[in-house]
């Protein structure tokens, strides 16, 4: 019996702002979630069945709405369960070129994120990752986000998509000079 | 064929899960919201229930808690299936009583394996039952009558087995009010390490026609100190393990058995009458038991045992510095109920006393976060 995907064109993810965790579904097209995040015609993205929790008690649902709008620039990061959901179409096209992964540590307000970034070839400076990579959001794979004030509260995903504007510190190992931005 | 109840607000997912499970050889019951799912679980008692977490009316965690708290459903293995797949979500699911956890999306193979594992698991150890302590340190206020009627109404509510335990050390009247002639009592109770939970106490109780079990007080008044603290705690613990609900008539002294019951109680009912003597005793009792039992779950019942004019309720509440939870009006049929050995809650369910006790039962259900009766 083949595996049955539960959603068609719908992606379920956890969206994090400074203080809230919002779990919901978002309709995505061929360009995946990056298409929605990079859509300049709207500063909001619409979620279906959004369940809201506070960060200090992230399993407790404090609100539920069938439809909600999330301001994209206020999203710190998005936790995705499946790696392929976090790979941009551009990356997909170039996946046969040699890719290196680097362990990274990244902080956004109230969270620290650990995982790996994947780049083609060697990177000389981390700023090149942040500045040159396309779009406002970039993926960290095999990643975990921990709340700074509640270190026991962790969120793992095969991919976490991070808002570049939210990044405070970005560190990597294995890069020349172990740069800190 | 094993039956699986699926509770999920997403109708498409419900159908997909139904197809997966029916192809796997299971019968399915579908429910698209929490309250309906709980009702179906109570009525149909499935072999396994699959519960979604994110549902608009009642979260999956609440559904799990409700099913676990209900003696009729607390043995059903619960599988939480949700798109919220973080470790904190797993922890929350297990804390709410789920047996296992799966994150969406899930393959039919994994789902069927998990359901099969749950069916092969030994049934979960039943949670300890609820204990309601009924207390008055002054005789003649109707504490035993109230305890017996509470037990009768709990049995009628069919939310688990019920025991009326008479912890009075000197010939209590619970058995008398139920027209029973006990041959044994808790006076011979001894803890039995290694025995099945509650077994030691169940052997000392006697069944009663109204669906109750009765643990009688000693047939002859006890001389001396009665049970020691360890035995008393074990007795009360066995009551909780042996029955879904235990209503304890605490008797008129704060002895070890009474203290053990107060400490273990989920709800404490203090009974008083509207007279100066009872007000004084109740006030002193509340001070004496502060720190014992469930501080937030102390309920005061004002029992009008005579038709004579009495102290006004407001004055009583001021004197004892507590709000009265329930007033039981004078009911002249109570004297015939006593002589016939048939509590009014059973013989005259529309009587004033039965209605007041019914209200009290609902207050207790509400405090214990259980659905109240209509």
XYZ file of C-alpha atoms in Angstrom:
555
model
C 0.000 0.000 0.000
C 1.589 3.321 -0.971
C 2.203 5.997 1.609
C -0.690 8.373 1.647
C 0.210 12.024 1.883
C -2.233 13.784 4.135
C -2.199 17.058 2.309
C -2.125 17.996 -1.323
C -0.606 21.416 -1.982
C -0.862 22.110 1.733
C 2.097 22.347 4.013
C 1.818 22.023 7.770
C 4.448 23.839 9.770
C 5.242 25.586 13.021
C 5.765 29.328 12.648
C 7.583 31.194 15.393
C 7.465 34.838 16.260
C 9.215 36.311 19.307
C 6.603 35.056 21.715
C 4.315 32.660 19.939
C 4.254 29.345 18.211
C 1.640 29.136 15.493
C 0.931 25.747 13.973
C -1.033 25.850 10.780
C -1.458 24.847 7.194
C -0.479 26.924 4.249
C -1.324 26.369 0.635
C 1.827 26.209 -1.455
C 2.335 26.006 -5.184
C 5.141 24.560 -7.245
C 7.613 26.987 -5.703
C 6.934 25.630 -2.236
C 7.007 27.752 0.861
C 9.742 29.981 -0.546
C 7.300 31.105 -3.205
C 4.931 32.355 -0.508
C 7.673 33.883 1.619
C 9.234 35.623 -1.380
C 5.961 36.917 -2.793
C 6.486 40.690 -2.748
C 2.861 41.437 -3.511
C 1.821 40.704 0.058
C 3.465 41.308 3.398
C 1.179 38.671 4.938
C 0.755 34.975 4.485
C -2.487 33.183 5.205
C -2.672 30.128 7.406
C -5.536 27.704 7.654
C -6.389 26.131 10.972
C -3.907 28.136 12.987
C -3.324 26.951 16.554
C -1.528 29.431 18.759
C 0.631 28.619 21.770
C 2.785 30.791 23.956
C 6.477 30.032 23.893
C 6.688 29.374 27.623
C 4.053 26.624 27.289
C 4.355 25.630 23.661
C 2.213 22.496 23.796
C -0.788 24.303 25.227
C -3.115 25.686 22.600
C -4.427 29.076 23.690
C -6.276 30.015 20.522
C -7.519 28.486 17.338
C -8.754 30.160 14.184
C -9.801 28.670 10.904
C -8.061 31.388 8.964
C -5.340 33.773 10.023
C -2.794 36.110 8.497
C 0.805 36.152 9.588
C 3.066 39.107 8.881
C 6.027 37.583 7.097
C 8.655 39.978 8.392
C 7.650 39.130 11.971
C 8.306 35.447 11.522
C 11.605 34.551 13.143
C 11.731 31.021 11.790
C 9.615 28.163 10.508
C 10.062 24.561 11.566
C 9.395 21.990 8.861
C 9.105 18.292 9.489
C 10.373 17.218 6.127
C 13.618 18.234 4.510
C 12.177 18.479 1.027
C 9.771 21.148 2.227
C 12.744 23.311 3.147
C 14.701 22.934 -0.074
C 14.075 25.782 -2.431
C 13.367 25.104 -6.058
C 16.613 26.868 -7.000
C 18.542 24.498 -4.753
C 16.690 21.572 -6.225
C 17.888 22.440 -9.698
C 21.488 22.588 -8.616
C 21.490 19.614 -6.300
C 23.866 17.600 -8.466
C 26.682 20.069 -8.003
C 28.919 19.394 -5.053
C 27.370 20.495 -1.818
C 29.145 20.911 1.482
C 27.421 21.170 4.792
C 28.634 23.194 7.740
C 27.416 22.990 11.328
C 25.982 26.351 12.312
C 24.742 28.124 15.387
C 22.367 30.978 14.908
C 20.397 33.183 17.241
C 17.191 35.049 16.597
C 15.281 36.924 19.310
C 14.556 34.525 22.189
C 15.795 31.475 20.308
C 19.013 29.760 19.378
C 19.114 27.444 16.410
C 21.613 24.685 15.727
C 21.892 22.688 12.560
C 23.669 22.584 9.227
C 23.726 24.865 6.253
C 24.432 23.483 2.837
C 26.371 25.468 0.315
C 27.895 24.689 -3.027
C 31.620 24.488 -2.649
C 33.632 26.248 -0.036
C 32.479 29.377 1.725
C 34.966 32.026 2.674
C 32.762 34.263 4.762
C 29.448 33.678 6.417
C 28.195 37.014 5.249
C 28.244 35.559 1.781
C 25.748 32.948 2.935
C 23.484 35.546 4.453
C 23.828 38.228 1.845
C 24.244 36.292 -1.361
C 21.700 33.550 -0.732
C 18.489 34.339 -2.496
C 15.402 35.465 -0.671
C 14.638 36.695 2.788
C 14.665 33.234 4.386
C 17.338 30.543 4.342
C 17.228 26.906 5.498
C 19.158 25.235 8.269
C 18.887 21.471 8.016
C 18.750 18.795 10.727
C 18.078 21.613 13.068
C 16.889 22.355 16.557
C 15.606 25.647 17.900
C 15.736 26.169 21.651
C 14.091 28.963 23.574
C 16.824 31.061 25.187
C 14.820 31.624 28.372
C 13.443 28.073 28.496
C 16.308 25.879 27.282
C 14.266 22.742 27.875
C 11.813 23.887 25.242
C 13.180 22.668 21.921
C 11.757 22.319 18.450
C 13.314 20.031 15.909
C 12.761 19.719 12.229
C 14.461 18.294 9.203
C 14.606 21.921 8.146
C 14.205 25.260 9.864
C 13.781 28.271 7.636
C 15.223 31.377 9.247
C 14.347 34.985 8.558
C 17.596 36.761 7.741
C 16.343 39.991 9.316
C 15.836 38.181 12.620
C 19.369 36.791 12.757
C 21.448 38.236 15.590
C 24.448 35.928 15.618
C 25.392 33.450 12.953
C 28.318 31.093 13.545
C 29.698 28.147 11.651
C 32.436 25.609 12.083
C 34.570 24.223 9.287
C 34.619 27.565 7.545
C 37.906 29.469 7.148
C 38.564 31.230 10.457
C 35.360 29.909 12.045
C 33.746 33.191 11.344
C 31.190 34.862 13.552
C 28.985 37.452 11.967
C -12.626 -7.683 14.805
C -11.085 -4.862 16.803
C -12.794 -1.487 16.664
C -10.908 1.785 16.319
C -12.483 5.132 17.128
C -10.979 8.014 15.144
C -11.525 11.555 16.425
C -10.318 14.209 13.999
C -11.909 17.446 12.863
C -10.494 17.092 9.356
C -13.118 15.068 7.502
C -10.732 14.175 4.671
C -8.224 12.793 7.122
C -10.960 10.867 8.856
C -11.835 9.139 5.599
C -8.212 8.399 4.801
C -7.610 6.924 8.227
C -10.802 4.934 7.871
C -9.580 3.468 4.571
C -6.169 2.653 6.042
C -7.600 0.940 9.088
C -10.379 -0.945 7.317
C -7.882 -2.268 4.783
C -5.853 -3.354 7.784
C -8.778 -5.389 9.080
C -10.226 -3.051 11.685
C -13.726 -1.754 12.181
C -13.876 2.022 12.511
C -16.029 4.566 14.277
C -15.617 8.131 13.055
C -16.066 11.332 14.973
C -15.275 14.829 13.794
C -15.228 16.626 17.132
C -14.116 16.043 20.687
C -17.386 15.987 22.611
C -18.951 13.615 20.089
C -15.851 11.432 20.215
C -16.032 11.180 24.000
C -19.706 10.265 23.797
C -18.971 7.540 21.259
C -16.105 6.231 23.364
C -18.423 5.956 26.367
C -21.251 4.340 24.404
C -19.296 2.028 22.125
C -16.093 1.407 24.103
C -13.707 0.934 21.145
C -10.587 -1.203 21.442
C -8.364 1.747 20.487
C -9.023 5.461 20.005
C -6.990 7.657 17.672
C -7.204 11.296 18.704
C -6.108 14.389 16.818
C -4.661 17.147 19.002
C -5.662 20.245 17.113
C -9.445 20.351 17.140
C -11.481 23.523 17.489
C -14.007 22.606 20.174
C -11.972 20.461 22.524
C -8.270 19.798 22.105
C -7.028 16.234 21.794
C -5.277 16.620 25.139
C -8.593 17.476 26.785
C -10.212 14.511 25.074
C -7.480 12.194 26.402
C -7.830 13.607 29.915
C -11.608 13.185 29.863
C -11.373 9.612 28.598
C -8.745 8.767 31.199
C -10.740 10.341 34.026
C -13.872 8.419 33.179
C -13.876 4.915 34.673
C -15.909 3.726 31.688
C -13.207 4.696 29.204
C -9.959 4.831 31.147
C -8.826 1.442 29.850
C -9.037 2.383 26.155
C -5.584 2.711 24.572
C -5.260 6.215 23.160
C -3.094 7.041 20.167
C -2.516 10.735 19.601
C -2.004 11.594 15.949
C -1.096 15.153 15.177
C 0.723 17.507 12.909
C 2.327 19.003 15.987
C 5.313 16.745 16.141
C 7.686 18.366 18.578
C 9.084 16.682 21.710
C 7.013 19.056 23.862
C 3.913 17.886 22.016
C 4.773 14.255 22.641
C 5.328 15.021 26.305
C 2.030 16.888 26.517
C 0.205 14.011 24.844
C 1.621 11.423 27.200
C 0.943 13.672 30.195
C -2.685 13.979 29.173
C -3.053 10.211 29.267
C -2.237 9.146 25.720
C -0.747 5.681 25.389
C 1.341 6.584 22.363
C 1.968 9.290 19.842
C 2.337 9.544 16.066
C 3.047 12.592 13.986
C 1.407 13.340 10.661
C 1.894 12.467 7.919
C 1.921 8.790 8.702
C 2.149 5.793 6.429
C -0.495 3.069 6.634
C 2.226 0.599 7.643
C 3.341 2.674 10.627
C -0.231 3.405 11.658
C -1.309 -0.240 11.523
C 1.798 -1.324 13.413
C 1.103 1.212 16.136
C -2.544 0.200 16.447
C -1.529 -3.472 16.612
C 1.050 -2.672 19.318
C -1.587 -0.850 21.348
C -4.018 -3.736 21.039
C -1.344 -6.132 22.266
C -0.410 -3.984 25.232
C -1.755 -4.970 28.629
C -4.613 -2.658 29.603
C -3.409 0.418 31.426
C -3.435 0.150 35.181
C -6.658 1.800 36.250
C -6.113 5.175 37.755
C -7.005 5.574 41.383
C -10.631 6.390 41.915
C -12.059 9.532 43.425
C -12.661 9.906 47.121
C -15.216 12.223 48.676
C -14.994 12.713 52.414
C -18.128 13.737 54.298
C -17.377 15.235 57.681
C -19.112 16.629 60.694
C -17.600 16.517 64.124
C -21.037 17.114 65.601
C -23.575 14.326 65.615
C -27.142 14.691 64.438
C -26.497 16.973 61.472
C -27.256 14.336 58.836
C -23.707 13.653 57.623
C -24.382 9.935 57.239
C -27.636 10.593 55.383
C -25.815 12.924 53.044
C -22.954 10.453 52.498
C -25.371 7.621 51.725
C -27.429 9.732 49.315
C -24.261 10.971 47.613
C -23.131 7.377 47.110
C -26.545 6.356 45.768
C -26.554 9.196 43.241
C -22.968 8.511 42.167
C -23.906 4.881 41.580
C -26.912 6.017 39.555
C -24.655 8.279 37.496
C -22.799 5.136 36.364
C -19.372 6.699 36.342
C -17.618 3.765 37.893
C -17.952 1.470 40.850
C -19.010 3.161 44.077
C -18.241 2.348 47.685
C -19.870 3.942 50.695
C -17.282 3.609 53.447
C -18.317 4.175 57.031
C -15.160 5.128 58.923
C -16.954 5.857 62.165
C -15.158 3.900 64.897
C -18.340 3.363 66.881
C -21.211 1.640 65.093
C -21.845 3.973 62.207
C -25.173 3.994 60.438
C -24.337 3.736 56.744
C -25.253 0.048 56.619
C -28.393 0.713 58.651
C -29.558 3.412 56.255
C -29.154 0.923 53.408
C -30.886 -1.881 55.277
C -27.803 -4.051 55.415
C -26.614 -6.324 58.165
C -22.866 -6.418 57.730
C -20.866 -9.324 59.019
C -17.503 -7.726 58.622
C -16.060 -4.250 58.752
C -12.855 -2.355 58.237
C -11.840 -3.239 61.814
C -10.245 -6.428 60.464
C -8.509 -4.698 57.549
C -4.809 -5.398 57.163
C -2.626 -4.219 54.296
C -1.674 -7.005 51.898
C 1.544 -6.130 50.089
C 1.643 -7.789 46.707
C -2.119 -8.253 46.470
C -4.064 -6.863 43.534
C -4.783 -3.146 44.070
C -7.873 -2.749 46.209
C -8.373 -6.479 46.756
C -7.793 -6.380 50.507
C -10.591 -3.886 50.978
C -12.975 -5.347 48.414
C -13.202 -8.553 50.443
C -14.533 -6.548 53.375
C -17.244 -4.715 51.484
C -20.721 -5.979 50.779
C -22.767 -5.228 47.680
C -26.074 -3.443 47.939
C -29.059 -3.513 45.620
C -28.667 0.097 44.486
C -25.328 -0.705 42.875
C -23.231 0.309 45.832
C -20.616 -1.507 47.810
C -20.610 -0.813 51.518
C -17.658 -0.889 53.853
C -19.234 -1.036 57.266
C -17.982 0.493 60.478
C -16.925 -1.872 63.285
C -19.848 -3.974 64.466
C -18.928 -3.199 68.055
C -17.472 0.175 69.081
C -13.699 0.091 68.898
C -11.845 0.436 72.147
C -8.640 2.394 72.225
C -6.917 4.199 69.413
C -8.378 2.404 66.374
C -6.270 2.114 63.224
C -2.727 3.424 63.285
C -1.676 5.959 60.709
C 0.026 3.522 58.297
C -2.892 1.085 58.265
C -5.380 3.923 57.892
C -3.476 5.309 54.910
C -3.272 1.873 53.357
C -7.022 1.369 53.860
C -7.857 4.659 52.209
C -5.379 3.936 49.409
C -7.002 0.552 48.838
C -10.426 2.184 48.677
C -9.183 4.501 45.959
C -7.601 1.643 44.062
C -10.569 -0.644 44.467
C -13.405 1.634 43.439
C -14.043 4.358 40.914
C -15.703 6.431 43.614
C -15.578 6.192 47.382
C -17.800 8.254 49.625
C -16.383 8.233 53.122
C -18.560 9.004 56.100
C -15.708 10.201 58.285
C -17.381 9.821 61.642
C -17.364 12.303 64.512
C -13.664 12.246 65.447
C -10.488 13.330 63.740
C -8.866 9.939 64.256
C -6.194 8.434 61.999
C -8.738 6.928 59.611
C -10.529 10.251 59.261
C -7.275 12.162 58.752
C -6.136 9.643 56.130
C -9.443 10.084 54.304
C -9.247 13.870 54.471
C -5.690 13.830 53.139
C -6.648 11.587 50.239
C -9.956 13.281 49.425
C -10.638 14.883 46.050
C -13.558 16.724 47.594
C -14.387 17.353 51.230
C -17.999 17.923 52.247
C -18.471 19.514 55.654
C -22.030 19.120 56.893
C -23.682 21.470 59.363
C -27.110 22.480 60.592
C -28.366 26.051 60.998
C -28.001 26.292 64.751
C -25.500 27.972 67.020
C -23.913 24.751 68.235
C -23.288 23.469 64.718
C -21.926 26.825 63.567
C -19.439 26.799 66.425
C -18.388 23.205 65.724
C -18.087 23.843 61.988
C -15.986 26.930 62.536
C -13.664 24.979 64.827
C -13.621 22.026 62.428
C -12.604 24.187 59.489
C -9.755 25.608 61.541
C -8.710 22.157 62.741
C -8.625 20.631 59.272
C -6.955 23.547 57.525
C -3.967 21.973 55.847
C -5.679 18.618 55.577
C -7.430 17.531 52.444
C -8.130 19.533 49.320
C -8.188 23.158 50.447
C -9.890 24.359 47.293
C -12.395 21.541 47.252
C -14.038 21.979 50.636
C -17.773 22.223 50.225
C -20.126 23.309 52.986
C -23.554 21.752 53.122
C -26.223 23.320 55.289
C -28.659 20.610 56.211
C -32.081 21.686 57.521
C -32.782 18.665 59.676
C -35.817 20.189 61.340
C -38.668 22.444 60.210
C -38.002 24.925 62.992
C -36.821 28.445 62.300
C -33.076 28.608 62.121
C -30.151 31.000 61.798
C -30.144 32.869 58.482
C -27.702 31.620 55.880
C -25.885 34.938 55.608
C -25.203 34.982 59.337
C -23.868 31.447 59.201
C -21.610 32.241 56.267
C -20.265 35.265 58.093
C -19.622 33.241 61.246
C -17.749 30.438 59.495
C -16.167 32.797 56.934
C -17.128 30.419 54.127
C -19.760 30.295 51.438
C -22.333 27.567 51.768
C -22.251 25.358 48.698
C -25.589 23.606 49.026
C -28.606 23.974 51.253
C -30.553 20.765 51.870
C -34.118 21.802 52.723
C -36.037 20.052 55.461
C -37.656 16.951 54.042
C -40.203 15.240 56.234
C -40.006 12.052 54.205
C -36.453 11.559 55.428
C -37.644 9.988 58.678
C -39.557 7.271 56.788
C -36.559 6.762 54.502
C -34.458 6.034 57.567
C -36.961 3.585 58.985
C -37.383 1.808 55.646
C -33.659 1.632 54.923
C -34.179 3.190 51.507
C -32.424 6.528 50.809
C -34.597 9.259 49.332
C -32.277 9.565 46.342
C -33.454 6.093 45.334
C -37.038 6.015 46.584
C -38.037 9.623 45.874
C -35.580 11.112 43.382
C -37.688 14.270 43.035
C -37.702 14.989 46.760
C -36.077 18.172 48.006
C -33.266 16.247 49.654
C -32.540 14.179 46.542
C -32.491 17.303 44.373
C -30.097 19.082 46.735
C -27.779 16.077 46.794
C -28.002 15.951 42.992
C -26.852 19.559 42.845
C -23.986 18.703 45.153
C -22.956 15.790 42.927
C -22.809 18.183 39.983
C -20.696 20.632 41.970
C -18.290 17.792 42.721
C -18.210 16.670 39.081
C -17.542 20.244 38.069
C -14.709 20.585 40.572
C -13.174 17.400 39.289
C -13.514 18.760 35.743
C -15.956 16.047 34.764
C -19.126 16.605 32.762
C -22.051 17.439 35.010
C -25.348 15.579 34.765
C -28.390 17.079 33.113
